Amino acid sequence: MNKIVECVPNFSEGRDKEKLERIVDEVRKQEGVKLLDYSMDKDHNRSVVTFVGEPDMVIEAAFNACKKAAELIDLRTHKGEHPRMGATDVIPLIPIKNITMQECVEYSKKLAKRIGEELNIPVILYEKSASRPEREDLAVIRKGEFEGMFEKLKQEEFKPDFGPDQPHESAGVTAVGARMPLIAFNVNLNTNNLDIAKKIAKAVRGKSGGFKYCKALGFELKERNIVQVSMNMVDYTKTPLYRVFQVIENEANRYGVSVVGSEIVGLVPLNALVDTADYFLKLEDFSYDRVLENKIYGD
């Protein structure tokens, strides 16, 4: 591959494996694209798929997966812990090799135009692709979720960039954009008190006075009878995982609960883990260059 783009679409289906496999098959069969990872979450009722490839091939795979999701997912009957507004809720493009962020922005517009025109699904551009400042933040766009989009899209500030001016009756609305690598990082607590998770999420969330590059919500994990602080780390180089983890641990102690584990959904840049190991192990004079795999495989 000369130019490499990563694509990490999120689909509003985390309970029916057969449906997800049919969506993922659209990526598997695309020439010039490599499927890296996909995962399901029953509580969130959401799936995250990660693949890379040459830009045009990535766009084709993303479009076909979105089309299949629209055929299989009906948001009128969808319930889950995670906020959602579309069968294909969001499609981010991330520059990986020999491609600029601005190029990814242009590719995101190309993809959004196809989804809007060919699938009749309204698309709002977000993050680096946003057509106006208030659309940069996905949480702002998605507020109100699928059920609220029928009124929301009537507002001038949320008029879709592509496609019809009202949500698709079953597939809703999709956000498409270019962004930096994002880490989906969740921390689980040994309590079923959702209020505690929400208070801790508020403490670390950038918008409520926490870490600038951290988005956080509190969720129930009903199958495990515990709660979770679920986060999107939008720039791990400026807000590292270990710093947020420590604050969550400290806040949990205040409420008499503890952290029982954490998880990363999808893939994570190696440097984010190296930084965490460096911090907690108090390594001296350590750098990424001393990682064995880095020496073997290089760039």
PDB file of C-alpha atoms in Angstrom, residues 8-16 20 38-49 73 75 78-92 126 138 142 145 173 175 182 184 186 219 230 232 265:
ATOM      1  CA  VAL A   8     -13.316   2.658  12.216  1.00  0.00           C
ATOM      2  CA  PRO A   9     -17.084   2.601  11.593  1.00  0.00           C
ATOM      3  CA  ASN A  10     -19.417   2.070  14.560  1.00  0.00           C
ATOM      4  CA  PHE A  11     -22.610   0.084  13.928  1.00  0.00           C
ATOM      5  CA  SER A  12     -25.684   0.023  16.146  1.00  0.00           C
ATOM      6  CA  GLU A  13     -25.708  -3.753  16.529  1.00  0.00           C
ATOM      7  CA  GLY A  14     -23.958  -5.603  19.337  1.00  0.00           C
ATOM      8  CA  ARG A  15     -26.207  -8.591  20.008  1.00  0.00           C
ATOM      9  CA  ASP A  16     -26.853 -10.353  16.714  1.00  0.00           C
ATOM     10  CA  LEU A  20     -22.591  -8.139  12.229  1.00  0.00           C
ATOM     11  CA  TYR A  38     -14.117  -6.010  15.105  1.00  0.00           C
ATOM     12  CA  SER A  39     -15.942  -6.358  18.389  1.00  0.00           C
ATOM     13  CA  MET A  40     -19.473  -6.516  19.796  1.00  0.00           C
ATOM     14  CA  ASP A  41     -20.826  -5.111  23.055  1.00  0.00           C
ATOM     15  CA  LYS A  42     -24.205  -6.438  24.188  1.00  0.00           C
ATOM     16  CA  ASP A  43     -24.825  -3.800  26.847  1.00  0.00           C
ATOM     17  CA  HIS A  44     -23.966  -0.934  24.509  1.00  0.00           C
ATOM     18  CA  ASN A  45     -25.628  -2.818  21.608  1.00  0.00           C
ATOM     19  CA  ARG A  46     -22.877  -1.519  19.393  1.00  0.00           C
ATOM     20  CA  SER A  47     -20.016  -2.851  17.277  1.00  0.00           C
ATOM     21  CA  VAL A  48     -16.722  -1.289  16.255  1.00  0.00           C
ATOM     22  CA  VAL A  49     -14.944  -2.410  13.081  1.00  0.00           C
ATOM     23  CA  ILE A  73     -30.499  -2.630  11.398  1.00  0.00           C
ATOM     24  CA  LEU A  75     -33.299   1.805  14.928  1.00  0.00           C
ATOM     25  CA  HIS A  78     -32.963  -0.700  18.804  1.00  0.00           C
ATOM     26  CA  LYS A  79     -32.141  -0.278  22.516  1.00  0.00           C
ATOM     27  CA  GLY A  80     -28.728  -0.036  24.166  1.00  0.00           C
ATOM     28  CA  GLU A  81     -26.667   1.892  26.695  1.00  0.00           C
ATOM     29  CA  HIS A  82     -24.592   3.779  24.115  1.00  0.00           C
ATOM     30  CA  PRO A  83     -26.056   6.902  22.459  1.00  0.00           C
ATOM     31  CA  ARG A  84     -26.822   6.344  18.758  1.00  0.00           C
ATOM     32  CA  MET A  85     -28.430   8.162  15.857  1.00  0.00           C
ATOM     33  CA  GLY A  86     -27.740   5.838  12.931  1.00  0.00           C
ATOM     34  CA  ALA A  87     -27.563   2.181  11.922  1.00  0.00           C
ATOM     35  CA  THR A  88     -24.063   3.162  10.866  1.00  0.00           C
ATOM     36  CA  ASP A  89     -23.608   5.703  13.616  1.00  0.00           C
ATOM     37  CA  VAL A  90     -20.249   7.176  12.693  1.00  0.00           C
ATOM     38  CA  ILE A  91     -17.519   6.607  10.097  1.00  0.00           C
ATOM     39  CA  PRO A  92     -14.155   8.201  10.917  1.00  0.00           C
ATOM     40  CA  TYR A 126     -17.811  16.099  11.940  1.00  0.00           C
ATOM     41  CA  LEU A 138     -19.851  14.168  17.657  1.00  0.00           C
ATOM     42  CA  ARG A 142     -25.758  12.999  18.315  1.00  0.00           C
ATOM     43  CA  GLU A 145     -30.259  10.348  19.463  1.00  0.00           C
ATOM     44  CA  VAL A 173     -28.443   9.676  10.465  1.00  0.00           C
ATOM     45  CA  ALA A 175     -21.739  11.165  10.894  1.00  0.00           C
ATOM     46  CA  LEU A 182      -9.069   7.730  19.034  1.00  0.00           C
ATOM     47  CA  ALA A 184     -12.088   3.773  23.234  1.00  0.00           C
ATOM     48  CA  ASN A 186     -13.475   1.878  29.519  1.00  0.00           C
ATOM     49  CA  PHE A 219     -23.070   3.197  31.860  1.00  0.00           C
ATOM     50  CA  SER A 230     -16.849   4.696  29.193  1.00  0.00           C
ATOM     51  CA  ASN A 232     -13.245   8.250  24.070  1.00  0.00           C
ATOM     52  CA  VAL A 265     -12.391  -1.408  22.456  1.00  0.00           C
TER      53      VAL A 265
END
